[in-house]
Short mmCIF file of C-alpha atoms and ligand atoms in Angstrom, two decimals:
data_model
loop_
_atom_site.label_atom_id
_atom_site.label_comp_id
_atom_site.label_asym_id
_atom_site.label_seq_id
_atom_site.Cartn_x
_atom_site.Cartn_y
_atom_site.Cartn_z
CA MET A 28 -11.53 -2.01 -11.65
CA ARG A 29 -11.84 -0.62 -7.83
CA ILE A 30 -11.39 3.03 -6.58
CA LEU A 31 -11.20 4.13 -3.01
CA VAL A 32 -12.77 7.83 -2.70
CA ILE A 33 -11.53 9.93 0.23
CA GLU A 34 -13.75 12.65 0.44
CA ASP A 35 -15.40 14.17 3.77
CA GLU A 36 -18.01 16.28 1.81
CA PRO A 37 -21.24 13.50 2.06
CA LYS A 38 -22.57 15.17 -1.36
CA THR A 39 -19.57 14.97 -3.50
CA GLY A 40 -18.76 11.48 -1.89
CA ALA A 41 -22.07 10.12 -2.85
CA TYR A 42 -21.93 11.94 -6.35
CA LEU A 43 -18.51 10.71 -7.15
CA LYS A 44 -19.59 7.15 -6.01
CA LYS A 45 -22.36 6.95 -8.06
CA GLY A 46 -20.40 8.09 -11.45
CA PHE A 47 -17.93 5.68 -10.88
CA GLU A 48 -20.58 3.05 -10.63
CA GLU A 49 -22.19 3.73 -13.37
CA SER A 50 -19.06 3.80 -15.27
CA GLY A 51 -18.42 0.02 -14.04
CA TYR A 52 -16.25 0.78 -11.34
CA THR A 53 -16.55 -0.80 -7.72
CA VAL A 54 -16.23 2.14 -5.18
CA ASP A 55 -15.44 2.62 -1.79
CA VAL A 56 -16.01 6.06 0.04
CA ALA A 57 -13.74 7.12 3.12
CA ALA A 58 -15.16 10.15 5.14
CA ASP A 59 -11.85 11.10 6.78
CA GLY A 60 -8.28 10.83 6.08
CA ALA A 61 -7.45 7.93 8.73
CA GLU A 62 -10.06 5.61 7.63
CA GLY A 63 -9.02 6.08 4.12
CA LEU A 64 -5.68 5.71 4.60
CA LEU A 65 -6.50 2.47 6.44
CA LEU A 66 -8.47 1.05 3.40
CA ALA A 67 -5.97 2.22 1.00
CA LYS A 68 -3.17 -0.17 2.77
CA GLU A 69 -5.91 -3.24 3.52
CA VAL A 70 -7.36 -3.21 -0.27
CA ALA A 71 -5.82 -3.55 -3.51
CA TYR A 72 -7.11 -0.54 -5.41
CA ASP A 73 -6.52 0.73 -8.71
CA VAL A 74 -6.91 4.42 -8.30
CA ILE A 75 -7.47 6.48 -5.17
CA VAL A 76 -9.29 9.73 -5.48
CA LEU A 77 -7.84 12.03 -2.65
CA ASP A 78 -9.15 15.08 -1.30
CA VAL A 79 -6.88 17.43 0.32
CA MET A 80 -8.95 19.20 3.04
CA LEU A 81 -9.95 16.32 5.31
CA PRO A 82 -10.61 15.74 8.98
CA ALA A 83 -8.55 13.46 11.19
CA MET A 84 -5.52 13.76 8.68
CA ASP A 85 -5.46 15.80 5.63
CA GLY A 86 -4.82 14.47 1.91
CA TRP A 87 -1.04 15.41 2.19
CA ALA A 88 -0.71 13.19 5.25
CA VAL A 89 -2.51 10.29 4.10
CA LEU A 90 -0.45 10.61 0.58
CA LYS A 91 2.84 10.70 2.79
CA ALA A 92 2.11 7.84 4.93
CA LEU A 93 0.69 6.07 1.95
CA ARG A 94 3.64 6.23 -0.31
CA ALA A 95 6.21 4.54 2.62
CA THR A 96 4.58 1.40 1.35
CA HIS A 97 2.12 1.53 -1.14
CA ALA A 98 2.49 2.63 -5.07
CA THR A 99 -1.27 2.80 -5.93
CA PRO A 100 -2.08 5.45 -8.18
CA VAL A 101 -3.28 8.73 -6.32
CA LEU A 102 -5.39 11.75 -8.06
CA PHE A 103 -5.77 14.52 -5.75
CA LEU A 104 -8.19 17.04 -5.60
CA THR A 105 -7.60 20.32 -4.36
CA ALA A 106 -9.91 23.22 -3.64
CA ARG A 107 -7.42 25.72 -4.14
CA ASP A 108 -5.93 26.26 -7.33
CA ASP A 109 -2.76 27.06 -6.00
CA ILE A 110 0.48 25.95 -7.92
CA SER A 111 2.32 25.29 -4.55
CA ASP A 112 -0.64 22.75 -3.54
CA ARG A 113 -0.08 21.19 -7.08
CA VAL A 114 3.62 20.77 -6.67
CA LYS A 115 3.40 19.58 -3.08
CA GLY A 116 0.94 17.02 -3.97
CA LEU A 117 3.49 15.74 -6.87
CA GLU A 118 6.09 15.65 -4.90
CA LEU A 119 4.65 13.83 -2.03
CA GLY A 120 3.81 11.09 -4.82
CA GLY A 121 0.49 11.98 -6.13
CA ASP A 122 0.05 10.92 -9.86
CA ASP A 123 -2.33 13.71 -11.14
CA TYR A 124 -4.55 16.36 -9.56
CA LEU A 125 -7.70 18.28 -10.30
CA VAL A 126 -9.05 21.46 -9.06
CA LYS A 127 -12.34 21.83 -7.60
CA PRO A 128 -14.88 22.30 -9.05
CA PHE A 129 -14.38 19.82 -11.95
CA ALA A 130 -16.34 18.15 -14.47
CA PHE A 131 -16.92 14.32 -13.49
CA VAL A 132 -16.00 13.28 -17.45
CA GLU A 133 -12.55 14.95 -16.91
CA LEU A 134 -12.01 13.19 -13.35
CA LEU A 135 -12.89 9.79 -15.30
CA ALA A 136 -10.89 9.94 -18.16
CA ARG A 137 -7.87 10.98 -15.64
CA VAL A 138 -8.78 8.15 -13.46
CA ARG A 139 -9.07 5.76 -16.48
CA THR A 140 -5.38 6.81 -17.74
CA LEU A 141 -3.95 6.06 -14.06
CA ALA A 142 -5.97 2.76 -14.00
CA ARG A 143 -4.57 1.59 -16.93
CA ARG A 144 -1.12 2.62 -16.36
CA GLY A 145 -0.86 0.88 -13.07
CA PRO A 146 1.66 1.71 -10.24
CA PRO A 147 5.03 2.81 -11.33
CA ARG A 148 7.60 -0.15 -11.80
CA GLU A 149 10.05 1.55 -9.18
CA SER A 150 7.55 0.33 -6.58
CA ASP A 151 8.41 -3.37 -7.61
CA LEU A 152 11.78 -3.12 -6.14
CA LEU A 153 11.65 -3.31 -2.16
CA SER A 154 14.48 -3.07 0.41
CA LEU A 155 15.07 -3.00 3.66
CA GLY A 156 18.88 -2.30 4.67
CA GLU A 157 20.84 -4.46 2.42
CA LEU A 158 17.53 -7.12 1.92
CA GLU A 159 16.46 -6.58 -1.86
CA VAL A 160 13.14 -7.63 -2.78
CA ASP A 161 12.66 -7.88 -6.69
CA VAL A 162 8.68 -8.16 -7.39
CA THR A 163 8.86 -8.40 -10.97
CA ARG A 164 11.49 -11.01 -11.38
CA ARG A 165 10.58 -12.35 -7.84
CA ARG A 166 14.23 -12.59 -6.97
CA VAL A 167 15.48 -11.79 -3.40
CA LYS A 168 19.30 -10.76 -2.45
CA ARG A 169 20.55 -10.20 0.72
CA GLY A 170 23.79 -7.99 -0.13
CA ALA A 171 25.50 -10.33 -2.62
CA THR A 172 23.64 -13.70 -1.41
CA ARG A 173 20.70 -14.78 -3.54
CA ILE A 174 18.08 -16.23 -1.14
CA ASP A 175 15.59 -18.80 -2.76
CA LEU A 176 12.28 -18.84 -1.61
CA THR A 177 8.77 -20.90 -1.98
CA PRO A 178 6.15 -18.83 -3.84
CA LYS A 179 4.32 -18.19 0.14
CA GLU A 180 7.61 -17.43 1.65
CA PHE A 181 8.05 -14.81 -1.29
CA SER A 182 4.74 -13.27 -0.59
CA LEU A 183 5.03 -13.25 3.21
CA LEU A 184 8.35 -11.62 2.73
CA GLN A 185 7.05 -9.06 0.31
CA LEU A 186 4.23 -8.01 2.56
CA LEU A 187 6.65 -7.92 5.82
CA VAL A 188 8.88 -5.81 3.56
CA ARG A 189 6.43 -3.38 1.94
CA ARG A 190 5.24 -2.77 5.04
CA GLN A 191 8.43 -2.25 7.11
CA GLY A 192 8.16 -0.95 10.73
CA GLU A 193 4.45 -1.98 11.00
CA VAL A 194 3.39 -4.82 13.27
CA LEU A 195 1.42 -6.98 11.28
CA THR A 196 -0.90 -9.70 13.21
CA ARG A 197 -1.33 -13.36 12.33
CA THR A 198 -4.47 -12.78 10.92
CA GLN A 199 -3.38 -9.89 8.71
CA ILE A 200 -0.45 -11.98 7.53
CA ALA A 201 -3.21 -15.26 7.00
CA SER A 202 -5.36 -13.17 4.93
CA TYR A 203 -2.98 -11.42 2.62
CA VAL A 204 -0.58 -14.46 2.26
CA TRP A 205 -2.95 -17.49 2.02
CA ASP A 206 -5.96 -14.98 1.05
CA MET A 207 -8.04 -16.81 3.77
CA ASN A 208 -8.48 -16.59 7.67
CA PHE A 209 -7.19 -19.46 9.65
CA ASP A 210 -8.35 -20.41 13.04
CA SER A 211 -6.31 -18.59 15.69
CA ASP A 212 -4.82 -21.50 17.24
CA THR A 213 -3.10 -22.48 14.01
CA ASN A 214 0.61 -22.08 13.73
CA VAL A 215 0.71 -21.99 9.87
CA VAL A 216 2.39 -18.32 9.93
CA GLU A 217 4.44 -19.07 12.67
CA VAL A 218 5.68 -22.06 10.81
CA ALA A 219 6.26 -20.19 7.66
CA ILE A 220 7.96 -17.20 9.57
CA ARG A 221 10.39 -19.65 10.79
CA ARG A 222 11.27 -20.83 7.31
CA LEU A 223 11.61 -17.43 6.09
CA ARG A 224 13.75 -16.21 9.10
CA ALA A 225 16.17 -19.39 8.52
CA LYS A 226 16.50 -18.14 4.86
CA VAL A 227 16.88 -14.57 5.52
CA ASP A 228 18.19 -14.10 8.67
CA ASP A 229 20.07 -16.84 9.67
CA GLY A 230 24.02 -16.34 9.48
CA PHE A 231 23.66 -12.27 9.31
CA ASP A 232 24.13 -10.21 12.52
CA VAL A 233 21.35 -7.83 11.71
CA LYS A 234 18.23 -9.56 11.97
CA LEU A 235 15.46 -7.99 9.84
CA ILE A 236 12.31 -10.33 10.82
CA HIS A 237 11.15 -9.65 14.54
CA THR A 238 8.42 -11.26 16.69
CA VAL A 239 6.05 -8.68 18.76
CA ARG A 240 4.75 -11.09 21.32
CA GLY A 241 1.36 -11.60 21.73
CA VAL A 242 0.84 -9.55 18.47
CA GLY A 243 2.77 -10.56 15.36
CA TYR A 244 5.62 -9.86 13.30
CA VAL A 245 7.54 -6.83 11.85
CA ALA A 246 10.02 -6.35 9.43
CA GLU A 247 12.75 -3.46 10.51
CA ILE A 248 16.33 -2.65 11.22
CA LYS A 249 16.08 -2.38 14.88
CA ASP A 250 18.52 0.22 16.74
CA SER A 251 21.46 -2.12 17.75
CA LEU A 252 21.95 -2.11 21.64
CA1 LIG B 319 -12.66 18.10 1.79
#
């Protein structure tokens, strides 16, 4: 079990890290919202404990940005026992909240519950325009057309659609899809993208997978003309 704690107060961060580690979790601590969001997108966490008042990017902004692509369970910590804060957090896609100050045993119990529950099932249905990716059933459809993909092509498409609108570098793609780093001169990612495009975009007017020259690839629906 791996937990990300996004907390700017060093003492609280260290206290939470120690507590979770003693309970058998692997813990990363991010001291500001921007760093936290980056980690939350890069690493597969079981639960994220998110402070609301944070430098660089507050907890609400982190949650909102994270939910565009990730369904990792989030428990947010709010210093203010204000009903509007709780509602806001839950509306933005938070899974639970705890008001500071709190007892660690309560936080631990809630984190355990969230970790057991895992991300909600809805997150397993991804879409980009008329393209649908059903992660659970490993099925892909574009409109009424069923698309058959190899396991690697499926992982690649899943990554691109989950992170739609975000340019992913070849190195990022290689580390996610093949779980390893390739030498920069390898063209394995390019070849896989080409095959995926042939299946997903060929024959359709609207292209979904785009090359960003010198950088990498992005899945998105570009404004026409
Ligand atoms: Ca704080």
